[in-house]
Short mmCIF file of C-alpha atoms in Angstrom, two decimals:
data_model
loop_
_atom_site.label_atom_id
_atom_site.label_comp_id
_atom_site.label_asym_id
_atom_site.label_seq_id
_atom_site.Cartn_x
_atom_site.Cartn_y
_atom_site.Cartn_z
CA MET A 1 7.32 -20.89 6.13
CA GLU A 2 9.12 -21.01 9.45
CA CYS A 3 9.04 -19.89 13.08
CA ARG A 4 5.72 -21.37 14.01
CA SER A 5 4.15 -20.19 17.18
CA SER A 6 0.61 -20.73 18.24
CA VAL A 7 -1.94 -20.08 20.94
CA ASP A 8 -4.86 -22.31 21.82
CA ILE A 9 -8.06 -20.37 22.25
CA PHE A 10 -10.23 -21.52 25.16
CA THR A 11 -10.96 -18.42 27.20
CA GLU A 12 -11.31 -14.71 26.57
CA TRP A 13 -7.80 -14.14 27.90
CA ASP A 14 -6.40 -16.36 25.19
CA ILE A 15 -7.58 -13.70 22.75
CA VAL A 16 -5.29 -11.24 24.49
CA ALA A 17 -2.45 -13.76 24.41
CA ALA A 18 -2.93 -14.39 20.69
CA ARG A 19 -2.85 -10.76 19.75
CA GLN A 20 0.17 -10.10 21.94
CA LEU A 21 2.00 -12.92 20.20
CA GLY A 22 0.98 -11.50 16.83
CA ARG A 23 2.02 -7.99 17.71
CA ASN A 24 5.46 -9.10 18.87
CA GLU A 25 5.95 -11.21 15.78
CA ALA A 26 4.83 -8.38 13.50
CA LYS A 27 7.20 -5.99 15.24
CA SER A 28 10.16 -8.33 14.91
CA ILE A 29 9.46 -8.91 11.22
CA GLY A 30 9.67 -5.15 10.78
CA PHE A 31 6.10 -4.02 10.20
CA GLY A 32 5.35 -0.35 10.92
CA THR A 33 2.96 0.78 13.63
CA VAL A 34 -0.05 0.95 11.31
CA ASP A 35 0.49 -2.56 9.97
CA GLN A 36 1.14 -3.80 13.51
CA ALA A 37 -2.25 -2.42 14.48
CA ARG A 38 -3.84 -4.02 11.40
CA ILE A 39 -2.32 -7.42 12.17
CA THR A 40 -3.11 -7.27 15.89
CA THR A 41 -6.69 -6.28 15.17
CA ALA A 42 -7.13 -9.03 12.59
CA ILE A 43 -5.85 -11.63 15.07
CA SER A 44 -8.19 -10.29 17.72
CA GLU A 45 -11.17 -10.59 15.38
CA LEU A 46 -10.27 -14.12 14.30
CA ALA A 47 -9.57 -15.26 17.84
CA ARG A 48 -12.84 -13.81 19.06
CA ASN A 49 -14.72 -15.59 16.31
CA ILE A 50 -13.24 -18.88 17.49
CA TYR A 51 -14.14 -18.11 21.09
CA LEU A 52 -17.69 -17.04 20.25
CA TYR A 53 -18.68 -19.62 17.64
CA ALA A 54 -16.47 -22.67 18.03
CA GLY A 55 -15.67 -22.48 21.72
CA LYS A 56 -12.12 -23.59 21.17
CA GLY A 57 -9.53 -23.55 18.48
CA ASN A 58 -6.09 -22.38 17.65
CA ILE A 59 -4.30 -19.34 16.24
CA LYS A 60 -0.98 -19.92 14.50
CA ILE A 61 1.38 -17.13 13.60
CA GLU A 62 3.97 -17.85 10.92
CA ARG A 63 6.68 -15.91 9.22
CA THR A 64 6.30 -16.14 5.49
CA TYR A 65 8.80 -15.64 2.73
CA ASP A 66 7.64 -15.88 -0.82
CA ASN A 67 8.55 -14.26 -4.11
CA ASN A 68 11.22 -12.06 -2.52
CA GLN A 69 8.76 -10.74 0.03
CA TYR A 70 8.54 -11.19 3.77
CA GLY A 71 5.21 -11.42 5.46
CA ILE A 72 3.20 -12.75 8.33
CA THR A 73 0.57 -15.48 8.07
CA ILE A 74 -2.24 -15.95 10.55
CA ILE A 75 -3.96 -19.31 10.56
CA ALA A 76 -7.11 -19.52 12.65
CA SER A 77 -8.52 -23.02 12.89
CA ASP A 78 -11.30 -24.62 14.86
CA GLU A 79 -13.41 -27.73 14.87
CA GLY A 80 -16.60 -25.84 15.48
CA PRO A 81 -19.92 -25.85 13.65
CA GLY A 82 -18.47 -24.33 10.48
CA ILE A 83 -19.87 -21.46 8.52
CA ALA A 84 -23.14 -22.15 6.73
CA ASP A 85 -22.79 -19.44 4.12
CA VAL A 86 -19.28 -18.07 3.70
CA ARG A 87 -20.45 -15.38 1.30
CA LYS A 88 -22.96 -14.08 3.84
CA VAL A 89 -20.43 -13.64 6.63
CA MET A 90 -18.23 -11.69 4.27
CA ASN A 91 -20.93 -9.05 3.95
CA ASP A 92 -20.58 -5.90 5.99
CA GLY A 93 -23.09 -5.65 8.79
CA TYR A 94 -24.01 -9.34 8.93
CA SER A 95 -23.86 -10.59 12.49
CA THR A 96 -25.28 -13.51 14.40
CA SER A 97 -23.76 -12.44 17.71
CA GLY A 98 -25.13 -8.92 18.05
CA GLY A 99 -21.70 -7.47 17.34
CA LEU A 100 -20.94 -4.88 14.73
CA GLY A 101 -20.76 -7.45 11.94
CA ALA A 102 -17.45 -5.96 10.90
CA GLY A 103 -15.27 -8.92 11.83
CA MET A 104 -14.77 -11.06 8.75
CA PRO A 105 -14.98 -8.49 5.94
CA GLY A 106 -12.96 -6.19 8.17
CA VAL A 107 -10.18 -8.74 8.54
CA ARG A 108 -10.11 -9.17 4.79
CA ARG A 109 -9.61 -5.43 4.36
CA LEU A 110 -6.93 -5.29 7.03
CA MET A 111 -4.86 -8.09 5.48
CA ASP A 112 -3.49 -8.60 1.96
CA GLU A 113 -4.64 -12.16 1.42
CA PHE A 114 -7.62 -13.86 2.98
CA ASN A 115 -8.95 -17.35 2.55
CA VAL A 116 -11.76 -19.22 4.29
CA GLN A 117 -12.23 -22.96 4.25
CA SER A 118 -15.21 -24.18 6.11
CA GLU A 119 -17.25 -27.32 6.27
CA GLN A 120 -20.38 -27.57 8.33
CA GLY A 121 -19.97 -29.84 11.33
CA VAL A 122 -16.24 -30.22 10.67
CA GLY A 123 -14.73 -26.84 11.32
CA THR A 124 -13.25 -23.72 9.83
CA THR A 125 -9.75 -22.68 8.83
CA ILE A 126 -9.04 -19.08 7.96
CA THR A 127 -5.70 -18.07 6.54
CA ALA A 128 -4.72 -14.42 6.27
CA VAL A 129 -1.43 -12.96 5.06
CA LYS A 130 0.04 -9.49 5.35
CA TRP A 131 3.12 -8.65 3.25
CA LEU A 132 5.88 -6.37 4.36
CA ARG A 133 5.79 -3.37 2.07
CA MET B 1 30.95 -24.21 -39.60
CA ASN B 2 30.58 -22.11 -36.44
CA LYS B 3 34.27 -21.31 -36.47
CA LYS B 4 34.16 -20.17 -40.03
CA MET B 5 31.19 -18.02 -39.27
CA ALA B 6 32.80 -16.49 -36.16
CA LYS B 7 35.93 -15.74 -38.16
CA CYS B 8 33.95 -14.05 -40.89
CA ILE B 9 31.94 -11.97 -38.41
CA HIS B 10 35.08 -11.00 -36.58
CA GLU B 11 36.88 -9.91 -39.74
CA ASN B 12 33.93 -7.90 -41.02
CA LEU B 13 32.77 -6.58 -37.67
CA ASP B 14 33.24 -2.93 -38.63
CA SER B 15 31.16 -3.10 -41.77
CA ILE B 16 28.50 -5.19 -40.02
CA LEU B 17 28.21 -2.58 -37.31
CA GLU B 18 28.18 0.25 -39.80
CA ARG B 19 25.28 -1.26 -41.70
CA TRP B 20 23.56 -2.23 -38.49
CA GLU B 21 23.72 1.31 -37.10
CA TYR B 22 22.54 2.67 -40.42
CA ARG B 23 19.48 0.43 -40.39
CA MET B 24 18.73 0.96 -36.73
CA LYS B 25 18.56 4.70 -37.31
CA ASP B 26 15.54 4.11 -39.50
CA VAL B 27 13.61 2.29 -36.80
CA GLU B 28 10.55 4.20 -35.77
CA GLU B 29 10.63 6.28 -32.59
CA GLU B 30 14.35 5.78 -32.41
CA ARG B 31 16.07 8.22 -30.08
CA PHE B 32 19.22 6.44 -29.06
CA PHE B 33 21.28 7.06 -32.19
CA HIS B 34 20.15 10.62 -32.53
CA PHE B 35 20.91 11.86 -29.06
CA MET B 36 23.82 9.82 -27.80
CA PRO B 37 27.45 10.83 -28.41
CA ASP B 38 29.16 8.85 -31.19
CA GLU B 39 31.70 7.06 -29.05
CA LEU B 40 28.94 5.84 -26.73
CA ILE B 41 26.98 4.52 -29.68
CA ASP B 42 30.08 2.79 -30.98
CA LYS B 43 30.87 1.27 -27.59
CA THR B 44 27.32 0.04 -27.05
CA SER B 45 27.11 -1.35 -30.56
CA ARG B 46 30.35 -3.26 -30.09
CA GLU B 47 29.16 -4.61 -26.78
CA PHE B 48 26.01 -5.73 -28.49
CA ALA B 49 27.97 -7.40 -31.27
CA GLU B 50 30.22 -9.10 -28.74
CA LEU B 51 27.17 -10.34 -26.88
CA MET B 52 25.65 -11.59 -30.12
CA THR B 53 28.77 -13.51 -31.15
CA SER B 54 29.84 -14.72 -27.71
CA ASN B 55 28.28 -18.16 -28.02
CA LEU B 56 29.49 -18.86 -31.55
CA GLN B 57 32.99 -19.91 -30.66
CA TYR B 58 32.33 -21.73 -27.45
CA SER B 59 28.83 -22.96 -28.19
CA GLU B 60 27.86 -22.16 -24.63
CA ALA B 61 25.16 -19.90 -23.29
CA ILE B 62 25.74 -16.19 -23.01
CA ASN B 63 27.73 -15.10 -20.02
CA PRO B 64 24.97 -14.07 -17.58
CA GLU B 65 26.99 -11.24 -16.05
CA LYS B 66 27.71 -9.66 -19.40
CA LEU B 67 24.10 -10.07 -20.39
CA ALA B 68 22.85 -8.40 -17.19
CA ASP B 69 25.34 -5.58 -17.67
CA PHE B 70 24.23 -4.98 -21.20
CA THR B 71 20.49 -5.12 -20.56
CA GLU B 72 20.81 -2.78 -17.59
CA LYS B 73 22.55 -0.32 -19.89
CA VAL B 74 20.03 -0.43 -22.71
CA VAL B 75 17.08 -0.16 -20.35
CA ARG B 76 18.71 2.95 -18.95
CA PHE B 77 19.23 4.26 -22.47
CA GLY B 78 15.54 3.79 -23.03
CA TRP B 79 15.71 1.10 -25.70
CA SER B 80 12.23 -0.32 -26.11
CA ILE B 81 11.64 -4.05 -26.31
CA LYS B 82 10.67 -3.54 -29.93
CA PHE B 83 13.96 -1.84 -30.58
CA VAL B 84 15.91 -4.63 -28.89
CA ASN B 85 14.09 -7.20 -30.96
CA LYS B 86 14.75 -5.25 -34.12
CA SER B 87 18.43 -4.98 -33.19
CA ILE B 88 18.78 -8.73 -32.99
CA GLU B 89 16.89 -9.22 -36.23
CA ASN B 90 18.94 -6.67 -38.14
CA PHE B 91 22.18 -8.01 -36.77
CA SER B 92 21.37 -11.50 -37.92
CA ASP B 93 20.19 -10.29 -41.37
CA ILE B 94 23.31 -8.25 -41.94
CA THR B 95 25.61 -11.03 -40.82
CA PHE B 96 23.91 -13.33 -43.29
CA GLU B 97 24.28 -10.81 -46.10
CA ILE B 98 27.94 -10.18 -45.37
CA MET B 99 28.67 -13.87 -45.25
CA GLU B 100 26.99 -14.25 -48.61
CA GLU B 101 29.01 -11.37 -50.00
CA GLU B 102 32.22 -12.84 -48.62
CA GLY B 103 31.34 -16.13 -50.25
CA VAL B 104 31.23 -18.05 -47.00
CA ILE B 105 27.62 -18.91 -47.73
CA ASP B 106 26.79 -20.18 -51.20
CA GLN B 107 24.12 -22.25 -52.91
CA SER B 108 25.57 -25.52 -51.62
CA ASN B 109 25.58 -24.81 -47.92
CA VAL B 110 22.81 -22.24 -47.55
CA ARG B 111 20.42 -24.70 -45.92
CA GLU B 112 22.99 -25.75 -43.37
CA TYR B 113 23.76 -22.14 -42.53
CA MET B 114 20.10 -21.30 -42.17
CA LYS B 115 19.90 -23.99 -39.49
CA THR B 116 23.03 -22.73 -37.76
CA PHE B 117 21.64 -19.25 -37.82
CA SER B 118 18.36 -20.12 -36.23
CA LYS B 119 20.16 -22.17 -33.58
CA TRP B 120 22.36 -19.18 -32.95
CA ILE B 121 19.76 -16.44 -32.87
CA SER B 122 16.80 -18.00 -31.04
CA PRO B 123 18.46 -18.63 -27.69
CA HIS B 124 20.02 -15.20 -27.95
CA ARG B 125 16.74 -13.55 -28.57
CA ASN B 126 15.14 -15.39 -25.68
CA SER B 127 17.81 -14.68 -23.13
CA ILE B 128 18.28 -11.07 -24.13
CA ILE B 129 14.57 -10.40 -24.05
CA ASP B 130 14.20 -12.27 -20.76
CA ALA B 131 16.99 -10.27 -19.20
CA TYR B 132 15.50 -7.12 -20.65
CA ALA B 133 12.11 -7.91 -19.12
CA VAL B 134 13.64 -8.56 -15.69
CA GLU B 135 15.59 -5.32 -15.85
CA TRP B 136 12.52 -3.44 -16.99
CA GLU B 137 10.46 -4.78 -14.11
CA ARG B 138 13.15 -3.76 -11.68
CA THR B 139 13.19 -0.26 -13.12
CA VAL B 140 9.42 0.04 -12.90
CA LYS B 141 9.55 -1.09 -9.28
CA LEU B 142 12.19 1.49 -8.46
CA GLN B 143 10.17 4.18 -10.16
CA ARG B 144 7.13 3.22 -8.15
CA ILE B 145 9.11 3.58 -4.94
CA ALA B 146 10.38 6.94 -6.18
CA LEU B 147 6.81 8.00 -6.90
CA GLN B 148 5.70 6.98 -3.43
CA GLU B 149 8.50 8.98 -1.91
CA LEU B 150 7.44 12.18 -3.58
CA SER B 151 3.80 11.79 -2.85
CA ALA B 152 1.94 13.61 -0.18
CA SER B 153 3.30 15.44 2.77
CA LEU B 154 1.19 17.42 5.17
CA ILE B 155 2.21 21.07 5.30
CA PRO B 156 1.45 23.17 8.38
CA VAL B 157 0.24 26.53 7.06
CA PHE B 158 -1.17 28.24 10.12
CA GLU B 159 -1.39 27.11 13.68
CA LYS B 160 -4.11 24.41 13.74
CA ILE B 161 -4.43 24.37 9.94
CA SER B 162 -2.50 22.07 7.61
CA VAL B 163 -2.73 21.41 3.89
CA MET B 164 -2.05 18.30 1.87
CA PRO B 165 -1.78 18.92 -1.86
CA LEU B 166 -2.47 15.77 -3.84
CA VAL B 167 -0.93 15.42 -7.29
CA GLY B 168 -1.41 12.62 -9.77
CA THR B 169 -3.39 9.43 -9.86
CA ILE B 170 -4.37 7.83 -6.57
CA ASP B 171 -4.29 4.07 -6.36
CA THR B 172 -4.94 1.92 -3.30
CA GLU B 173 -1.29 1.70 -2.35
CA ARG B 174 -0.83 5.46 -2.53
CA ALA B 175 -4.13 6.12 -0.79
CA LYS B 176 -2.92 4.12 2.21
CA LEU B 177 0.30 6.07 2.31
CA ILE B 178 -1.54 9.36 2.00
CA MET B 179 -3.84 8.42 4.86
CA GLU B 180 -0.89 7.51 7.09
CA ASN B 181 0.91 10.74 6.25
CA ILE B 182 -2.16 12.84 6.97
CA LEU B 183 -2.82 11.21 10.33
CA ASP B 184 0.78 11.27 11.49
CA GLY B 185 1.04 14.88 10.37
CA VAL B 186 -2.13 15.90 12.18
CA VAL B 187 -0.84 14.44 15.44
CA LYS B 188 2.63 15.97 15.04
CA GLN B 189 1.46 19.38 13.89
CA ARG B 190 -1.52 19.40 16.25
CA ALA B 191 -3.71 20.39 13.33
CA GLU B 192 -7.41 20.88 13.91
CA VAL B 193 -8.34 21.34 10.28
CA VAL B 194 -6.81 19.52 7.32
CA LEU B 195 -7.34 20.82 3.79
CA LEU B 196 -7.07 18.07 1.21
CA ASP B 197 -6.34 19.81 -2.08
CA ILE B 198 -7.26 17.70 -5.10
CA THR B 199 -6.53 20.32 -7.75
CA GLY B 200 -3.77 18.09 -9.12
CA VAL B 201 -5.78 14.86 -9.17
CA PRO B 202 -6.83 14.21 -12.77
CA VAL B 203 -9.69 11.82 -12.12
CA VAL B 204 -11.94 11.30 -9.13
CA ASP B 205 -13.78 8.02 -9.58
CA THR B 206 -15.70 6.04 -6.95
CA MET B 207 -12.50 4.39 -5.75
CA VAL B 208 -10.61 7.63 -5.27
CA ALA B 209 -13.66 9.16 -3.59
CA HIS B 210 -13.88 6.13 -1.32
CA HIS B 211 -10.25 6.59 -0.27
CA ILE B 212 -10.80 10.29 0.36
CA ILE B 213 -13.89 9.59 2.47
CA GLN B 214 -11.95 6.99 4.46
CA ALA B 215 -9.13 9.43 5.08
CA ALA B 216 -11.58 12.08 6.23
CA ASP B 217 -13.27 9.58 8.55
CA ALA B 218 -9.95 8.61 10.07
CA VAL B 219 -9.04 12.28 10.52
CA ARG B 220 -12.33 12.77 12.34
CA LEU B 221 -11.57 9.83 14.65
CA ILE B 222 -8.28 11.28 15.80
CA GLY B 223 -10.02 14.56 16.56
CA ALA B 224 -9.56 16.90 13.60
CA LYS B 225 -11.66 17.99 10.65
CA CYS B 226 -10.96 17.26 7.02
CA MET B 227 -12.01 19.55 4.18
CA LEU B 228 -11.87 18.79 0.48
CA VAL B 229 -10.71 21.71 -1.61
CA GLY B 230 -9.69 22.32 -5.21
CA ILE B 231 -12.76 20.73 -6.79
CA ARG B 232 -12.70 21.62 -10.48
CA PRO B 233 -15.96 21.80 -12.46
CA GLU B 234 -15.34 18.53 -14.28
CA ILE B 235 -14.59 16.81 -10.97
CA ALA B 236 -17.85 18.15 -9.49
CA GLN B 237 -19.65 16.78 -12.56
CA THR B 238 -18.17 13.31 -12.26
CA ILE B 239 -18.77 13.18 -8.51
CA VAL B 240 -22.46 13.93 -8.98
CA ALA B 241 -22.79 11.70 -12.05
CA LEU B 242 -21.30 8.77 -10.16
CA GLY B 243 -23.64 9.40 -7.24
CA ILE B 244 -20.81 9.78 -4.76
CA GLU B 245 -22.01 11.11 -1.42
CA LEU B 246 -19.78 13.80 0.02
CA LYS B 247 -22.47 15.25 2.25
CA ASP B 248 -20.51 15.01 5.47
CA PHE B 249 -17.72 16.99 3.87
CA THR B 250 -17.04 20.66 3.69
CA THR B 251 -15.94 21.13 0.10
CA THR B 252 -14.81 24.23 -1.73
CA SER B 253 -13.66 24.97 -5.25
CA THR B 254 -10.36 26.59 -4.34
CA LEU B 255 -7.76 26.25 -1.65
CA GLN B 256 -8.18 29.95 -0.93
CA ARG B 257 -11.83 29.63 0.00
CA GLY B 258 -11.09 26.48 1.93
CA MET B 259 -8.54 28.37 3.95
CA GLN B 260 -11.11 31.04 4.81
CA GLU B 261 -13.49 28.34 6.00
CA ALA B 262 -10.75 26.72 8.03
CA LEU B 263 -9.92 30.01 9.72
CA LYS B 264 -13.58 30.53 10.49
CA LEU B 265 -13.77 27.04 12.01
CA THR B 266 -10.88 27.83 14.30
CA ASN B 267 -12.40 31.22 15.22
CA ARG B 268 -9.86 33.36 13.44
CA LYS B 269 -9.67 35.64 10.45
CA ILE B 270 -7.07 37.48 8.47
CA VAL B 271 -7.07 41.23 9.05
CA GLU B 272 -5.37 43.79 6.84
CA VAL B 273 -3.10 46.13 8.74
CA GLU B 274 -3.26 49.83 8.03
CA ASN B 275 -0.06 51.77 8.16
CA MET C 1 -6.12 -9.57 35.34
CA ASN C 2 -9.12 -7.79 36.82
CA MET C 3 -7.76 -4.26 37.07
CA ARG C 4 -10.43 -1.61 37.18
CA ILE C 5 -10.06 1.48 35.10
CA PRO C 6 -9.94 4.56 37.35
CA ILE C 7 -12.63 7.15 36.71
CA LEU C 8 -11.77 10.68 37.88
CA LYS C 9 -14.16 13.56 38.47
CA LEU C 10 -13.38 17.13 37.51
CA GLY C 11 -16.27 19.53 38.09
CA ASP C 12 -19.20 17.92 36.32
CA ILE C 13 -16.97 15.98 33.95
CA LEU C 14 -15.76 12.42 34.38
CA ILE C 15 -12.29 11.72 33.02
CA VAL C 16 -11.19 8.24 32.08
CA SER C 17 -7.75 7.42 30.81
CA ILE C 18 -7.46 3.91 29.46
CA GLN C 19 -3.86 3.00 30.10
CA TRP C 20 -3.60 -0.62 29.11
CA GLU C 21 -5.01 -3.07 26.64
CA LEU C 22 -8.59 -3.96 27.51
CA ASP C 23 -9.69 -7.52 27.54
CA ASP C 24 -13.36 -8.26 27.14
CA GLN C 25 -14.09 -8.53 30.87
CA ASN C 26 -12.38 -5.23 31.62
CA ALA C 27 -14.27 -3.52 28.84
CA ILE C 28 -17.65 -4.67 30.16
CA GLN C 29 -16.64 -3.83 33.71
CA PHE C 30 -15.61 -0.37 32.57
CA GLN C 31 -18.97 0.17 30.90
CA GLU C 32 -20.79 -0.67 34.11
CA ASP C 33 -18.51 1.38 36.33
CA LEU C 34 -18.77 4.43 34.14
CA LEU C 35 -22.55 4.37 33.97
CA ASN C 36 -22.78 3.95 37.74
CA ARG C 37 -20.43 6.85 38.36
CA LEU C 38 -22.31 8.95 35.84
CA HIS C 39 -25.49 8.32 37.78
CA SER C 40 -24.11 8.81 41.29
CA LYS C 41 -22.12 11.95 40.48
CA ASN C 42 -24.78 13.36 38.17
CA ALA C 43 -22.04 14.26 35.68
CA ARG C 44 -22.83 16.03 32.42
CA GLY C 45 -19.73 15.22 30.42
CA VAL C 46 -17.38 12.28 29.92
CA LEU C 47 -13.89 12.35 28.46
CA ILE C 48 -12.29 9.07 27.47
CA ASP C 49 -8.61 9.28 26.59
CA LEU C 50 -7.21 6.47 24.45
CA THR C 51 -3.69 7.80 23.84
CA PRO C 52 -1.84 4.70 25.11
CA ILE C 53 -4.06 2.26 23.20
CA ASP C 54 -2.39 0.84 20.09
CA PHE C 55 -5.29 -1.13 18.64
CA ILE C 56 -9.06 -1.40 18.93
CA ASP C 57 -10.95 -4.38 17.58
CA SER C 58 -14.63 -4.53 16.73
CA PHE C 59 -15.57 -5.76 20.20
CA ILE C 60 -13.94 -2.90 22.04
CA ALA C 61 -15.27 -0.49 19.42
CA LYS C 62 -18.75 -1.80 20.09
CA VAL C 63 -18.35 -1.38 23.84
CA LEU C 64 -17.12 2.18 23.28
CA GLY C 65 -20.01 2.96 20.95
CA ASP C 66 -22.45 1.50 23.47
CA VAL C 67 -20.94 3.53 26.30
CA ILE C 68 -21.36 6.68 24.25
CA ASN C 69 -24.98 5.92 23.37
CA MET C 70 -25.82 4.92 26.94
CA SER C 71 -24.16 8.04 28.34
CA SER C 72 -26.10 10.30 26.01
CA LEU C 73 -29.31 8.52 27.10
CA MET C 74 -28.34 9.54 30.61
CA GLY C 75 -27.87 13.10 29.44
CA ALA C 76 -24.08 13.27 29.28
CA LYS C 77 -21.88 14.34 26.38
CA VAL C 78 -18.89 12.15 25.56
CA VAL C 79 -15.65 13.11 23.89
CA ILE C 80 -12.99 10.59 22.88
CA THR C 81 -9.42 11.84 22.77
CA GLY C 82 -6.03 10.60 21.67
CA ILE C 83 -7.01 7.96 19.13
CA GLN C 84 -3.71 7.04 17.49
CA PRO C 85 -3.35 7.23 13.68
CA ALA C 86 -2.76 3.48 13.41
CA VAL C 87 -5.88 2.81 15.47
CA ALA C 88 -7.96 5.21 13.36
CA ILE C 89 -6.81 3.53 10.14
CA THR C 90 -7.61 0.02 11.39
CA LEU C 91 -11.01 1.11 12.65
CA ILE C 92 -11.87 2.63 9.29
CA GLU C 93 -10.63 -0.43 7.42
CA LEU C 94 -12.65 -2.65 9.70
CA GLY C 95 -15.64 -0.58 8.63
CA ILE C 96 -16.24 0.95 12.04
CA ARG C 97 -16.91 4.65 11.59
CA LEU C 98 -17.98 5.59 15.15
CA GLU C 99 -20.31 8.21 13.77
CA ASN C 100 -21.75 10.92 16.02
CA VAL C 101 -18.76 10.71 18.30
CA MET C 102 -17.03 13.86 19.40
CA THR C 103 -13.27 13.50 19.13
CA ALA C 104 -10.27 15.61 19.99
CA LEU C 105 -6.53 15.35 19.49
CA ASP C 106 -5.65 15.25 23.16
CA LEU C 107 -6.95 15.74 26.70
CA GLU C 108 -6.59 19.50 26.59
CA ASN C 109 -8.46 19.94 23.31
CA GLY C 110 -11.03 17.45 24.49
CA LEU C 111 -11.76 19.37 27.67
CA ASP C 112 -12.11 22.59 25.65
CA LYS C 113 -14.55 20.99 23.23
CA LEU C 114 -16.55 19.46 26.05
CA GLN C 115 -16.77 22.78 27.90
CA ILE C 116 -18.03 24.51 24.77
CA GLU C 117 -20.62 21.77 24.24
CA LEU C 118 -21.79 21.95 27.85
CA GLU C 119 -22.09 25.71 27.79
CA ALA C 120 -24.08 25.71 24.58
#
């Protein structure tokens, strides 16, 4: 892993900044327009989750090279309340914010790899990877 | 002992190869020896023998470049892994026999030679089979790319109407590609109706149906309509048996009828001209 | 950052072209502006063109869906035009189907569809 870049999420505008960073990174790695949209959208969802539920946190974008494949890794971390039931938030239509409830399961579908680590009262780290086809 | 063995193999190489080819012809599902020209068989066999004996004299591992060269060749020839394994086995058996016949191996040193043989063959088998597996994987990967390239292009048939014929099994990877091709095509061709023809899709299970529904949804979002045509009786049966909902779809059994529907949707019809 | 999205009037149709990436504030502002215009102009149709937009996340999708539902409560038909293929694919993968939305390939098609709907 190399080329770390990150955005701290405090305000709604930081969400825009995070997805712009992700889009540029995805473009420079060589992802096509559809994958760029997938990655940008995933970052937007993750950043918004931080803003809504944890108040503040951080989005890191990394270039990944593994097993002869290039990819992009998004790491969304916060020190918020944590997720009480990870399985529940991965269900379509589950929402505590009045949104569409598409965020988390949606991000998993948009990306190739998806991993949630969460501890109540400590925080949440979500790692998502998209590989260059 | 190795030197003696190498010398014996070298001197009797022709008869070893002759016997080896003879035995390999009997291997089940063997095509190589039956279809390839003689000089190619001879060349490949010699290369194989050279590869097999290369570490006898110098007691070092097989030259990796030669090994890669050889495996690439046999994968291209369509040697199966079973066949490769059998080749090594036969070669070692025949060498042993010839050395017995030549009197190099006798009662007194047979145990020693058995040890030498297993030391000689095992690493060979491993590295050849490893290299074979790597080469095979590479070939499969290339074929997959080739398959992706020939799959799915959107064909503009009339103004506002395009058709995508789907052929073969649809997996997730292909489904994504198909979806992208449809959407890009719709925008480029300014299609208002897309006919997705699944006549050539052997099986429609829940996953394939799910991909088709997703594609149709995406087509709807960009402002066109997707129709599913070419539904064979057995496909209709499986779709209903699996409880797949295709209610929101216009579906027809043939492309022809689908085309009529599509023309109707775009307020047109085909008229015969009288002379 | 607070740039308002211009809302144009053509006959009894309001035309909105979203030209740049919406942040959350802009999206909410747009929702309010559109509903107000709809009321004051007594418009019967709305066309929202998304051609320049290269991604839509669930928040913006929700705002759009809400706008459509609210507009139809106020008696106006809405057509969305110019959704890019990449955007459509991500929306579907996110699980957002935007059902009951009229869509069209581009502005021209959209206006045609809207006219037909309004005449019906």
